[in-house]
Amino acid sequence: MTAIMEANAGGASGKLDYDPLNPDVKHEPYPYYVELRRNEPVKWLPGLQAYGVARYDDIDALLKDGRTFSSGQFWPALLGEYDPVPEEAPMISMDPPGHMQLRRIANKAFVPSKVNGLRDRTYEIANLLVDDIIAKHGPEGEFDFAWEFTALYPVTVVAEVLGVPTERRAEFKVWVDDVLSAANRAAYGPEKLAHIAASTKKMRDFFEDLYDERVKNLGDDLISTFITTEVDGQKLTRNQVLSMAILLLIGGVETTTNLLGTTLIELNRHRDVFDRVLADHSLIPAVLEEVLRYNPPVQIIFRHTTIDTEIAGVKIPAGSAIMPILASANRDESKFDNPEVFDIDRKIEVPLMSFGQGPHFCLGNYLSRMEAKSALEVIFSRFSLIEPVSDEVHWLDSYFARGPHVLPVRYRVR
Ligand code: HEM
């Protein structure tokens, strides 16, 4: 740790007060996480009326104990009244036994053998997007990596998995962004809230139409699979299918988009690693793993307590909101050597917390790693130069999702 970080972390010049809603914290939360792990591993956060939890072992234990730490409030906490299918909780917001039944169905689409079948298509999609960029901006110049590549790529992959028309991917992306921005609804005025409500409705209307169309013309896409599959002799209801499709869209788009954007930022910040990976693309998976550890797309998730309990000696009453800070667990000094150092050669001895742990462990973890690897291979093969035009980063205005809001890059084709 540098002397500045040491001081920031409360070592020399007093304490940093972690408040996830503070713009400084949203911009650079990591020094605050150091302070939390060291001095206040369970902290009451008045602005969010929740307990933040910062250490790896505490987070690991609570995520594996779904009886005490329920997921039931995840979606309501995240989206509030902007949930596109409020009648039916998606599986990320369910507890056993209902959660397991839905997960068994969805899991079929995400096993490695299925995902590997998409690999060639991911290369094609990434190449088509690069073709579009070159057609629009020429053989060299500048473009916005966040909006013109990373935003469009995962939404196209997920749209294909679900079996929805890819022509509408740009609209999809806007809806997903708007619906997810409901996490910050407390800070928004009526105009922005009306805009979010409109996107919520459009997303729902779109999937209702798609459901009705698919019921009449079943295909080999995932929505058709959801429509036909039976759980314990019962088919999923229309709302269950809508809720599942929308969860996959929301879960699968912004996360991988942000992983790709943050990867380019971290490579730019660590030029020695950038040079190595440009010369040797087989290092891409190691780079992605280190970005997932060091600066992960999902910083925080949500639980609530079903009984009175205790974490790290702090008594927590039943019915409390809990926010496990996954990004802090990934830098826990007791699990990772020199955790504040970006090191693609590190030996990782414990699972990263980036995709969660326990029964809700991310269904898309294998898909997103595969997608991101294909995308970077294409980007580094097609461009001889691609780097952010500035070292200044405009991070998303979110304590929950981490990634660049915009990322202007200069580029040259090979
Ligand atoms: C880098 C990319 C991704 C990250 C960092 C990420 C992160 C996460 C995390 C932290 C959870 C756990 C939530 C909890 O425990 O409450 C989760 C769950 C989930 N993710 Fe992802 N995710 C990514 C990509 C994807 C993709 C590509 C998809 C699908 C297309 C997806 C679908 C899901 C689903 C369906 C769940 C809920 C699983 C359950 O409740 O059993 N994710 N993800």
Short mmCIF file of N, CA and C in Angstrom, two decimals, residues 196-297:
data_model
loop_
_atom_site.label_atom_id
_atom_site.label_comp_id
_atom_site.label_asym_id
_atom_site.label_seq_id
_atom_site.Cartn_x
_atom_site.Cartn_y
_atom_site.Cartn_z
N ILE A 196 -37.79 6.41 -16.41
CA ILE A 196 -37.52 5.02 -15.99
C ILE A 196 -38.82 4.21 -16.07
N ALA A 197 -39.93 4.81 -15.61
CA ALA A 197 -41.21 4.10 -15.64
C ALA A 197 -41.58 3.75 -17.09
N ALA A 198 -41.30 4.65 -18.02
CA ALA A 198 -41.63 4.39 -19.43
C ALA A 198 -40.80 3.22 -19.96
N SER A 199 -39.52 3.18 -19.61
CA SER A 199 -38.67 2.07 -20.08
C SER A 199 -39.11 0.75 -19.47
N THR A 200 -39.50 0.78 -18.20
CA THR A 200 -39.99 -0.43 -17.53
C THR A 200 -41.19 -0.98 -18.29
N LYS A 201 -42.09 -0.09 -18.70
CA LYS A 201 -43.30 -0.51 -19.40
C LYS A 201 -42.95 -1.07 -20.79
N LYS A 202 -42.03 -0.38 -21.47
CA LYS A 202 -41.66 -0.84 -22.82
C LYS A 202 -41.03 -2.23 -22.76
N MET A 203 -40.19 -2.44 -21.75
CA MET A 203 -39.54 -3.75 -21.62
C MET A 203 -40.60 -4.83 -21.39
N ARG A 204 -41.52 -4.53 -20.51
CA ARG A 204 -42.56 -5.51 -20.21
C ARG A 204 -43.43 -5.78 -21.44
N ASP A 205 -43.87 -4.70 -22.12
CA ASP A 205 -44.73 -4.88 -23.30
C ASP A 205 -44.02 -5.73 -24.35
N PHE A 206 -42.73 -5.45 -24.52
CA PHE A 206 -41.97 -6.18 -25.53
C PHE A 206 -41.98 -7.68 -25.23
N PHE A 207 -41.69 -8.03 -23.96
CA PHE A 207 -41.63 -9.45 -23.63
C PHE A 207 -43.01 -10.11 -23.63
N GLU A 208 -44.05 -9.35 -23.31
CA GLU A 208 -45.41 -9.92 -23.40
C GLU A 208 -45.72 -10.29 -24.85
N ASP A 209 -45.41 -9.36 -25.77
CA ASP A 209 -45.66 -9.65 -27.19
C ASP A 209 -44.85 -10.86 -27.64
N LEU A 210 -43.59 -10.89 -27.20
CA LEU A 210 -42.73 -11.99 -27.62
C LEU A 210 -43.26 -13.32 -27.09
N TYR A 211 -43.71 -13.32 -25.83
CA TYR A 211 -44.26 -14.54 -25.24
C TYR A 211 -45.44 -15.03 -26.08
N ASP A 212 -46.36 -14.10 -26.39
CA ASP A 212 -47.57 -14.50 -27.13
C ASP A 212 -47.21 -15.04 -28.51
N GLU A 213 -46.19 -14.43 -29.10
CA GLU A 213 -45.78 -14.89 -30.43
C GLU A 213 -45.13 -16.27 -30.34
N ARG A 214 -44.30 -16.48 -29.31
CA ARG A 214 -43.58 -17.76 -29.16
C ARG A 214 -44.51 -18.91 -28.79
N VAL A 215 -45.53 -18.61 -28.00
CA VAL A 215 -46.47 -19.69 -27.65
C VAL A 215 -47.05 -20.29 -28.93
N LYS A 216 -47.27 -19.42 -29.93
CA LYS A 216 -47.84 -19.92 -31.19
C LYS A 216 -46.77 -20.56 -32.07
N ASN A 217 -45.53 -20.07 -32.01
CA ASN A 217 -44.46 -20.58 -32.87
C ASN A 217 -43.23 -20.91 -32.04
N LEU A 218 -43.24 -22.09 -31.42
CA LEU A 218 -42.11 -22.45 -30.56
C LEU A 218 -40.85 -22.66 -31.39
N GLY A 219 -39.68 -22.23 -30.85
CA GLY A 219 -38.41 -22.43 -31.55
C GLY A 219 -37.44 -23.14 -30.63
N ASP A 220 -36.12 -23.05 -30.96
CA ASP A 220 -35.15 -23.71 -30.07
C ASP A 220 -34.44 -22.68 -29.18
N ASP A 221 -35.09 -21.52 -29.01
CA ASP A 221 -34.51 -20.48 -28.16
C ASP A 221 -34.90 -20.70 -26.70
N LEU A 222 -34.30 -19.87 -25.84
CA LEU A 222 -34.50 -20.06 -24.40
C LEU A 222 -35.93 -19.73 -23.95
N ILE A 223 -36.55 -18.74 -24.57
CA ILE A 223 -37.93 -18.40 -24.16
C ILE A 223 -38.86 -19.57 -24.48
N SER A 224 -38.67 -20.19 -25.63
CA SER A 224 -39.49 -21.37 -25.96
C SER A 224 -39.23 -22.48 -24.93
N THR A 225 -37.96 -22.63 -24.52
CA THR A 225 -37.65 -23.66 -23.51
C THR A 225 -38.38 -23.36 -22.21
N PHE A 226 -38.36 -22.10 -21.80
CA PHE A 226 -39.07 -21.74 -20.56
C PHE A 226 -40.57 -22.03 -20.69
N ILE A 227 -41.12 -21.77 -21.87
CA ILE A 227 -42.57 -21.97 -22.06
C ILE A 227 -42.93 -23.45 -21.96
N THR A 228 -42.06 -24.32 -22.49
CA THR A 228 -42.44 -25.74 -22.57
C THR A 228 -42.00 -26.57 -21.36
N THR A 229 -40.96 -26.10 -20.64
CA THR A 229 -40.43 -26.93 -19.54
C THR A 229 -41.46 -27.07 -18.41
N GLU A 230 -41.46 -28.28 -17.81
CA GLU A 230 -42.33 -28.49 -16.65
C GLU A 230 -41.49 -28.65 -15.40
N VAL A 231 -41.92 -28.04 -14.29
CA VAL A 231 -41.26 -28.26 -13.00
C VAL A 231 -42.27 -28.99 -12.13
N ASP A 232 -41.89 -30.17 -11.64
CA ASP A 232 -42.78 -30.99 -10.82
C ASP A 232 -44.17 -31.10 -11.47
N GLY A 233 -44.16 -31.35 -12.77
CA GLY A 233 -45.42 -31.56 -13.49
C GLY A 233 -46.17 -30.29 -13.85
N GLN A 234 -45.59 -29.14 -13.52
CA GLN A 234 -46.30 -27.88 -13.83
C GLN A 234 -45.48 -27.00 -14.75
N LYS A 235 -46.16 -26.38 -15.71
CA LYS A 235 -45.45 -25.44 -16.61
C LYS A 235 -45.26 -24.11 -15.90
N LEU A 236 -44.27 -23.33 -16.34
CA LEU A 236 -44.09 -21.98 -15.80
C LEU A 236 -45.26 -21.12 -16.27
N THR A 237 -45.69 -20.19 -15.42
CA THR A 237 -46.75 -19.28 -15.83
C THR A 237 -46.17 -18.22 -16.77
N ARG A 238 -47.07 -17.49 -17.43
CA ARG A 238 -46.64 -16.42 -18.32
C ARG A 238 -45.74 -15.43 -17.56
N ASN A 239 -46.17 -15.02 -16.37
CA ASN A 239 -45.37 -14.05 -15.62
C ASN A 239 -44.03 -14.62 -15.18
N GLN A 240 -43.98 -15.93 -14.88
CA GLN A 240 -42.69 -16.52 -14.51
C GLN A 240 -41.72 -16.48 -15.69
N VAL A 241 -42.24 -16.75 -16.90
CA VAL A 241 -41.38 -16.70 -18.08
C VAL A 241 -40.89 -15.26 -18.31
N LEU A 242 -41.82 -14.31 -18.20
CA LEU A 242 -41.42 -12.90 -18.39
C LEU A 242 -40.35 -12.49 -17.39
N SER A 243 -40.56 -12.88 -16.14
CA SER A 243 -39.64 -12.50 -15.08
C SER A 243 -38.26 -13.10 -15.32
N MET A 244 -38.22 -14.35 -15.75
CA MET A 244 -36.94 -15.04 -16.01
C MET A 244 -36.22 -14.37 -17.17
N ALA A 245 -36.96 -14.10 -18.26
CA ALA A 245 -36.33 -13.50 -19.44
C ALA A 245 -35.74 -12.12 -19.09
N ILE A 246 -36.50 -11.35 -18.33
CA ILE A 246 -36.05 -10.00 -17.99
C ILE A 246 -34.85 -10.06 -17.04
N LEU A 247 -34.84 -11.02 -16.12
CA LEU A 247 -33.67 -11.18 -15.24
C LEU A 247 -32.42 -11.48 -16.06
N LEU A 248 -32.55 -12.37 -17.03
CA LEU A 248 -31.37 -12.72 -17.83
C LEU A 248 -30.89 -11.52 -18.64
N LEU A 249 -31.84 -10.75 -19.14
CA LEU A 249 -31.47 -9.56 -19.90
C LEU A 249 -30.74 -8.56 -18.98
N ILE A 250 -31.32 -8.31 -17.83
CA ILE A 250 -30.72 -7.32 -16.93
C ILE A 250 -29.40 -7.85 -16.37
N GLY A 251 -29.40 -9.14 -15.98
CA GLY A 251 -28.18 -9.70 -15.37
C GLY A 251 -27.06 -9.88 -16.35
N GLY A 252 -27.40 -10.11 -17.62
CA GLY A 252 -26.38 -10.49 -18.58
C GLY A 252 -25.83 -9.36 -19.40
N VAL A 253 -26.41 -8.17 -19.29
CA VAL A 253 -26.00 -7.11 -20.20
C VAL A 253 -25.01 -6.16 -19.55
N GLU A 254 -25.47 -5.43 -18.55
CA GLU A 254 -24.63 -4.37 -17.98
C GLU A 254 -23.34 -4.94 -17.36
N THR A 255 -23.44 -6.14 -16.77
CA THR A 255 -22.29 -6.72 -16.08
C THR A 255 -21.12 -6.97 -17.04
N THR A 256 -21.40 -7.65 -18.14
CA THR A 256 -20.31 -7.97 -19.07
C THR A 256 -19.84 -6.70 -19.79
N THR A 257 -20.78 -5.80 -20.08
CA THR A 257 -20.41 -4.50 -20.65
C THR A 257 -19.38 -3.82 -19.75
N ASN A 258 -19.66 -3.80 -18.46
CA ASN A 258 -18.76 -3.11 -17.53
C ASN A 258 -17.43 -3.84 -17.37
N LEU A 259 -17.47 -5.16 -17.41
CA LEU A 259 -16.20 -5.91 -17.31
C LEU A 259 -15.27 -5.51 -18.46
N LEU A 260 -15.81 -5.41 -19.66
CA LEU A 260 -14.97 -5.07 -20.82
C LEU A 260 -14.43 -3.65 -20.72
N GLY A 261 -15.28 -2.70 -20.33
CA GLY A 261 -14.82 -1.31 -20.21
C GLY A 261 -13.75 -1.18 -19.14
N THR A 262 -14.00 -1.78 -17.98
CA THR A 262 -13.03 -1.67 -16.89
C THR A 262 -11.71 -2.35 -17.27
N THR A 263 -11.79 -3.43 -18.04
CA THR A 263 -10.55 -4.11 -18.44
C THR A 263 -9.67 -3.16 -19.25
N LEU A 264 -10.27 -2.42 -20.18
CA LEU A 264 -9.43 -1.49 -20.97
C LEU A 264 -8.84 -0.39 -20.08
N ILE A 265 -9.62 0.05 -19.10
CA ILE A 265 -9.12 1.08 -18.18
C ILE A 265 -7.95 0.53 -17.36
N GLU A 266 -8.09 -0.67 -16.83
CA GLU A 266 -7.00 -1.22 -16.01
C GLU A 266 -5.77 -1.52 -16.86
N LEU A 267 -5.97 -1.93 -18.10
CA LEU A 267 -4.80 -2.16 -18.96
C LEU A 267 -4.09 -0.84 -19.23
N ASN A 268 -4.85 0.21 -19.43
CA ASN A 268 -4.25 1.52 -19.67
C ASN A 268 -3.50 2.01 -18.43
N ARG A 269 -4.02 1.65 -17.25
CA ARG A 269 -3.36 2.07 -16.01
C ARG A 269 -2.12 1.22 -15.73
N HIS A 270 -2.05 0.04 -16.35
CA HIS A 270 -0.92 -0.88 -16.10
C HIS A 270 -0.31 -1.23 -17.45
N ARG A 271 0.45 -0.28 -17.98
CA ARG A 271 0.93 -0.39 -19.36
C ARG A 271 1.85 -1.60 -19.57
N ASP A 272 2.58 -2.01 -18.55
CA ASP A 272 3.45 -3.19 -18.71
C ASP A 272 2.58 -4.42 -19.01
N VAL A 273 1.46 -4.52 -18.32
CA VAL A 273 0.56 -5.66 -18.55
C VAL A 273 -0.07 -5.53 -19.94
N PHE A 274 -0.42 -4.30 -20.30
CA PHE A 274 -1.03 -4.05 -21.62
C PHE A 274 -0.08 -4.54 -22.73
N ASP A 275 1.18 -4.16 -22.63
CA ASP A 275 2.16 -4.59 -23.64
C ASP A 275 2.25 -6.11 -23.71
N ARG A 276 2.25 -6.73 -22.54
CA ARG A 276 2.38 -8.20 -22.52
C ARG A 276 1.19 -8.86 -23.20
N VAL A 277 -0.01 -8.37 -22.90
CA VAL A 277 -1.20 -9.05 -23.43
C VAL A 277 -1.36 -8.77 -24.93
N LEU A 278 -0.93 -7.58 -25.36
CA LEU A 278 -0.99 -7.29 -26.81
C LEU A 278 -0.06 -8.23 -27.57
N ALA A 279 1.06 -8.56 -26.95
CA ALA A 279 2.03 -9.45 -27.61
C ALA A 279 1.63 -10.91 -27.48
N ASP A 280 0.80 -11.22 -26.49
CA ASP A 280 0.47 -12.62 -26.23
C ASP A 280 -0.99 -12.72 -25.76
N HIS A 281 -1.88 -12.99 -26.70
CA HIS A 281 -3.31 -12.99 -26.38
C HIS A 281 -3.71 -14.13 -25.43
N SER A 282 -2.82 -15.10 -25.25
CA SER A 282 -3.18 -16.18 -24.32
C SER A 282 -3.24 -15.68 -22.88
N LEU A 283 -2.77 -14.44 -22.65
CA LEU A 283 -2.85 -13.87 -21.29
C LEU A 283 -4.23 -13.25 -21.00
N ILE A 284 -5.10 -13.19 -22.01
CA ILE A 284 -6.40 -12.51 -21.82
C ILE A 284 -7.19 -13.10 -20.63
N PRO A 285 -7.31 -14.43 -20.51
CA PRO A 285 -8.08 -14.94 -19.36
C PRO A 285 -7.48 -14.50 -18.01
N ALA A 286 -6.15 -14.46 -17.90
CA ALA A 286 -5.54 -14.04 -16.62
C ALA A 286 -5.83 -12.57 -16.35
N VAL A 287 -5.83 -11.76 -17.42
CA VAL A 287 -6.15 -10.33 -17.24
C VAL A 287 -7.60 -10.20 -16.75
N LEU A 288 -8.50 -10.95 -17.39
CA LEU A 288 -9.92 -10.84 -17.00
C LEU A 288 -10.13 -11.27 -15.55
N GLU A 289 -9.46 -12.36 -15.14
CA GLU A 289 -9.62 -12.80 -13.75
C GLU A 289 -9.15 -11.72 -12.78
N GLU A 290 -8.03 -11.06 -13.13
CA GLU A 290 -7.51 -10.05 -12.21
C GLU A 290 -8.41 -8.80 -12.19
N VAL A 291 -8.99 -8.45 -13.35
CA VAL A 291 -9.93 -7.31 -13.36
C VAL A 291 -11.17 -7.69 -12.53
N LEU A 292 -11.65 -8.93 -12.69
CA LEU A 292 -12.81 -9.36 -11.91
C LEU A 292 -12.53 -9.28 -10.41
N ARG A 293 -11.29 -9.57 -10.02
CA ARG A 293 -10.95 -9.47 -8.59
C ARG A 293 -10.79 -8.01 -8.17
N TYR A 294 -10.02 -7.28 -8.95
CA TYR A 294 -9.51 -5.97 -8.53
C TYR A 294 -10.55 -4.86 -8.64
N ASN A 295 -11.40 -4.94 -9.65
CA ASN A 295 -12.35 -3.85 -9.89
C ASN A 295 -13.63 -4.44 -10.51
N PRO A 296 -14.38 -5.23 -9.75
CA PRO A 296 -15.45 -6.05 -10.34
C PRO A 296 -16.70 -5.25 -10.72
N PRO A 297 -17.45 -5.74 -11.72
CA PRO A 297 -18.64 -5.02 -12.21
C PRO A 297 -19.75 -4.91 -11.17
#
